[in-house]
Structures are given as structure tokens and as C-alpha cells.
Coordinates of C-alpha atoms in Angstrom, one line a residue:
Chain A
A1 CA -30.9 50.2 -9.3
Q2 CA -31.3 52.3 -6.4
S3 CA -33.2 50.8 -3.4
V4 CA -34.2 52.1 0.0
T5 CA -34.6 49.7 2.9
Q6 CA -36.1 50.7 6.1
L7 CA -35.2 48.3 9.3
G8 CA -38.1 48.2 11.0
S9 CA -42.0 49.0 10.4
H10 CA -42.8 50.1 13.7
V11 CA -40.7 51.4 16.7
S12 CA -41.8 52.4 19.9
V13 CA -40.0 54.6 22.3
S14 CA -40.7 56.4 25.6
E15 CA -41.0 60.4 25.8
G16 CA -37.4 61.9 26.1
A17 CA -35.8 58.7 25.1
L18 CA -33.5 58.6 22.1
V19 CA -35.1 58.3 18.6
L20 CA -33.3 56.0 16.2
L21 CA -34.9 55.3 12.8
R22 CA -32.9 52.9 10.5
C23 CA -32.3 53.2 6.6
N24 CA -29.7 51.6 4.5
Y25 CA -29.5 52.0 0.5
S26 CA -27.7 50.0 -2.2
S27 CA -26.3 52.1 -4.8
S28 CA -23.1 51.9 -7.1
V29 CA -22.9 55.5 -7.3
P30 CA -23.3 58.0 -4.3
P31 CA -27.0 58.8 -3.9
Y32 CA -28.6 62.0 -2.6
L33 CA -30.9 60.8 0.6
F34 CA -33.9 62.0 2.1
W35 CA -35.9 62.2 5.5
Y36 CA -39.7 62.6 5.0
V37 CA -42.2 62.6 8.2
Q38 CA -46.0 62.1 7.4
Y39 CA -48.5 62.8 10.0
P40 CA -51.8 61.2 10.2
N41 CA -54.1 62.3 6.8
Q42 CA -51.2 64.6 5.4
G43 CA -48.7 64.8 2.9
L44 CA -44.9 64.3 3.5
Q45 CA -42.9 66.7 4.7
L46 CA -39.1 67.0 4.1
L47 CA -37.1 66.6 7.7
L48 CA -33.8 66.7 6.1
K49 CA -31.3 65.5 2.9
Y50 CA -28.1 64.6 2.0
T51 CA -26.2 66.3 -0.7
S52 CA -22.9 65.2 -0.4
A53 CA -22.0 68.5 1.5
A54 CA -21.6 67.4 4.7
T55 CA -21.8 63.5 6.2
L56 CA -23.9 64.8 9.3
V57 CA -27.0 66.4 8.4
K58 CA -29.5 68.3 10.7
G59 CA -33.1 69.0 9.8
I60 CA -36.0 70.3 11.4
N61 CA -37.7 69.4 15.0
G62 CA -34.5 68.5 16.1
F63 CA -33.6 65.6 14.1
E64 CA -30.3 64.8 12.4
A65 CA -28.9 61.7 10.2
E66 CA -25.4 60.6 9.4
F67 CA -24.3 59.3 5.9
K68 CA -22.2 56.6 6.4
K69 CA -20.8 55.4 3.0
S70 CA -18.8 52.3 4.6
E71 CA -22.4 51.1 6.1
T72 CA -24.6 52.2 3.3
S73 CA -26.6 53.7 5.8
F74 CA -28.7 56.9 6.4
H75 CA -30.1 56.5 10.0
L76 CA -32.4 59.2 11.5
T77 CA -31.9 60.2 15.2
K78 CA -33.1 62.7 18.0
P79 CA -31.8 62.8 21.1
S80 CA -34.9 63.0 23.3
A81 CA -38.6 62.3 21.7
H82 CA -41.6 64.3 22.0
M83 CA -45.1 63.3 22.1
S84 CA -45.6 65.2 18.8
D85 CA -43.0 63.1 17.0
A86 CA -45.4 60.2 16.8
A87 CA -45.8 59.7 13.0
E88 CA -44.8 57.7 10.0
Y89 CA -41.5 58.4 8.5
F90 CA -40.0 57.8 5.2
C91 CA -36.5 57.2 4.2
A92 CA -36.0 58.2 0.2
G93 CA -33.0 58.0 -2.2
K94 CA -31.8 58.9 -6.0
H95 CA -28.9 58.9 -7.9
Q96 CA -27.0 62.1 -8.9
G97 CA -29.0 63.1 -12.1
A98 CA -31.5 60.5 -11.8
Q99 CA -35.3 61.3 -12.1
K100 CA -36.9 58.9 -9.8
L101 CA -37.0 59.4 -6.1
V102 CA -37.0 55.8 -4.4
F103 CA -38.7 55.4 -0.8
G104 CA -38.4 53.1 1.7
Q105 CA -41.5 51.2 3.2
G106 CA -41.9 53.5 6.1
T107 CA -41.5 53.3 9.9
R108 CA -44.5 54.5 12.1
L109 CA -43.2 56.0 15.2
T110 CA -45.0 55.8 18.5
I111 CA -44.1 57.7 21.3
N112 CA -45.2 56.3 24.8
P113 CA -45.9 58.9 27.6
Chain B
E6 CA -45.9 80.4 0.1
A7 CA -48.8 78.3 -0.8
G8 CA -48.0 74.6 -0.8
V9 CA -49.2 72.0 -3.2
A10 CA -53.0 71.9 -3.5
Q11 CA -55.0 68.6 -4.1
S12 CA -58.6 67.9 -4.2
P13 CA -60.5 66.2 -3.6
R14 CA -59.4 64.8 -0.2
Y15 CA -61.4 61.9 0.0
K16 CA -63.4 59.7 -2.7
I17 CA -65.4 56.6 -2.5
I18 CA -66.5 54.7 -5.8
E19 CA -67.4 51.6 -6.6
K20 CA -65.3 49.4 -8.9
R21 CA -65.4 50.1 -12.6
Q22 CA -66.1 53.8 -12.1
S23 CA -64.1 56.5 -13.2
V24 CA -62.4 59.4 -10.8
A25 CA -60.3 62.0 -11.5
F26 CA -57.9 64.0 -9.1
W27 CA -56.7 67.6 -9.3
C28 CA -53.4 69.0 -8.3
N29 CA -51.9 72.8 -8.1
P30 CA -48.4 72.8 -7.8
I31 CA -46.0 75.7 -5.9
S32 CA -46.1 78.6 -8.3
G33 CA -42.9 78.2 -10.3
H34 CA -42.4 74.7 -10.0
A35 CA -41.6 73.4 -13.6
T36 CA -41.6 69.5 -12.4
L37 CA -44.6 67.9 -11.2
Y38 CA -45.2 64.3 -9.7
W39 CA -48.1 61.9 -8.9
Y40 CA -47.6 59.1 -6.5
Q41 CA -49.5 56.2 -5.3
Q42 CA -49.4 55.3 -1.6
I43 CA -50.8 52.2 -0.7
L44 CA -51.6 51.6 3.0
G45 CA -48.5 50.5 4.7
Q46 CA -46.1 51.1 2.0
G47 CA -44.0 54.1 0.8
P48 CA -44.8 56.1 -2.0
K49 CA -44.5 54.8 -5.5
L50 CA -44.1 57.3 -8.6
L51 CA -46.5 57.1 -11.2
I52 CA -45.8 59.7 -13.6
Q53 CA -43.5 62.9 -13.6
F54 CA -43.9 66.0 -15.8
Q55 CA -41.3 68.3 -16.7
N56 CA -43.6 71.6 -17.7
N57 CA -46.2 70.0 -19.8
G58 CA -43.9 67.0 -21.2
V59 CA -43.9 63.6 -19.6
V60 CA -40.4 62.8 -18.4
D61 CA -41.3 59.2 -16.6
D62 CA -44.4 57.1 -16.8
S63 CA -43.0 54.0 -16.6
Q64 CA -45.0 52.7 -13.6
L65 CA -48.0 54.3 -14.8
P66 CA -50.7 51.2 -15.5
K67 CA -51.6 53.0 -18.8
D68 CA -54.7 50.7 -19.6
R69 CA -56.6 52.6 -17.0
F70 CA -54.4 55.4 -15.5
S71 CA -53.9 58.7 -17.5
A72 CA -52.4 62.3 -16.5
E73 CA -52.4 65.4 -18.1
R74 CA -50.6 68.8 -17.6
L75 CA -51.7 70.7 -20.5
K76 CA -50.6 74.1 -19.6
G77 CA -47.6 73.0 -17.5
V78 CA -49.3 74.1 -14.3
D79 CA -52.3 72.2 -13.1
S80 CA -52.3 68.5 -13.4
T81 CA -55.1 65.8 -13.7
L82 CA -54.8 62.2 -13.0
K83 CA -57.7 60.0 -14.1
I84 CA -58.4 56.2 -13.2
Q85 CA -60.8 54.4 -15.7
P86 CA -62.2 52.0 -14.9
A87 CA -61.1 51.7 -11.4
K88 CA -60.2 48.3 -9.6
L89 CA -60.4 47.2 -5.7
E90 CA -56.5 47.4 -5.8
D91 CA -56.5 51.1 -6.7
S92 CA -57.5 52.2 -3.2
A93 CA -54.8 54.3 -1.9
V94 CA -53.6 58.0 -1.0
Y95 CA -52.7 59.6 -4.1
L96 CA -50.0 62.3 -3.5
C97 CA -48.9 65.0 -6.0
A98 CA -45.6 66.5 -5.3
S99 CA -43.7 69.6 -7.3
S100 CA -40.1 70.9 -7.3
L101 CA -38.4 73.7 -9.0
V102 CA -36.4 71.6 -11.3
A103 CA -35.5 68.0 -11.8
L104 CA -31.7 68.3 -13.0
S105 CA -29.3 67.4 -10.4
G106 CA -31.2 65.1 -8.0
Q107 CA -30.6 67.3 -5.3
E108 CA -34.0 69.3 -5.3
T109 CA -36.5 69.0 -2.7
Q110 CA -40.2 67.6 -3.6
Y111 CA -42.8 69.3 -1.9
F112 CA -45.8 67.1 -1.5
G113 CA -49.6 68.0 -1.1
P114 CA -51.8 66.4 1.2
G115 CA -53.2 63.9 -0.9
T116 CA -56.4 62.5 -2.1
R117 CA -57.7 59.3 -0.4
L118 CA -59.5 56.9 -2.9
L119 CA -61.3 53.9 -1.7
V120 CA -62.8 51.7 -4.3
L121 CA -65.5 49.2 -3.1

């Protein structure tokens, strides 16, 4: 069964520093993987998605993620954090042809001035 | 393009009362999802509709939760009677189709429910 694990429920970085949010998946078949961001009192917004076309995926707001099959990982990065990046980030995945999107537990990103 | 609309945004009820949430998906989106997001957790799928048919309701507590999408557009989710553990954000999402797995789900702002 597909499962998604996010390492670290809370990550804190300084403004301008590298952002790294970790996501690992368990799957016996190649998955589709997504990163969503949730700002306070709002719904989820898609940042980027992996659909097997390219292992390095670029998303909105300067974020990108790299699919590494050997490590079963899909970590989210941004070279330079901005105060507006403070939010909750969710990694999610599903199998090809599967109906259900499975979410990780989320990582709250805090940006220090 | 208008996004997914949900109402109400907030609801406070006492346990054993009933409550209903409404969702209007993006125009043309055949697939509609209801998720429950408990504080500190990721969203959990409750039910998925394809047009007006149920595709997956395996995690819907059917003794107290019900959902419908009668005309294949709007949907309502009802809880009757509510329990304290139902306090959560209820998110509605929609997508064009759900055949390949690649489709993007677009989320509404959610309804925050507090059961006292």
C-alpha cells in the first residue's frame, strides 16, 4: 500500500537560507508525487507534481523537488527562503491508476528574520 | 477561473447535533473529493465522487456521515450526530478526471468544525 512519510513536523530556517523539506514514499510501483502548501485558514495549493516525465520538477514560488527512486524520496527545496514561505507543507502520493491520494502528516515551515 | 467554493467557513456545534457542509467544485470537474483534516495531520479522504456516483467511501464513517452529489455538480457532506472527535477542517477538492492518477486536485478553503 502506498504511504508517504514526512520527516520533521516542524522546520525552522532563517530568511535567505536553504529550505529542505523531506518526503519519503513506500511503494512497489512508480508513484505520482505531489507537494502542496497550506497557508493559515486556507485550502491546499499545488506547488509541484512528479509524473515520471522528469526527475527534477520545478514548481511555483521558486520551489523544486527531485524524485530519487533509489532513495524513495521526493524532497522539496528552495535556495533562498522568504518570509512569505511560512506555511504548512504536505507531500502526497498515489499509484498510477489509483484513485486515492495519500498525504503525509505535514511539515510546518517557520522563517526567522 | 473560479476555484472550489465551500460554505460555511466556520461552524461550532454541540455534540449530538447535526451539521452540513456544501461544496461547489470548479466548473467542468467531474471528480469531487471530501477530506477530513484533523489538527496536526494531513488530509484523509472521506469520499470520492465521479460525476454523481461514489468511487470510494471506504473511510467514511457511514453510521454518522453521509454525502451526496445528486446532479454531478454541487455536493453536501452531513454529520449526524456529531461527536467531539469530528472537530476538524473539512476540505473539498475537485479534478477534471481521475483516470491516470496524474490529475491535479484543486482544494477549497475548507470548513472548520468545532464540536463542543
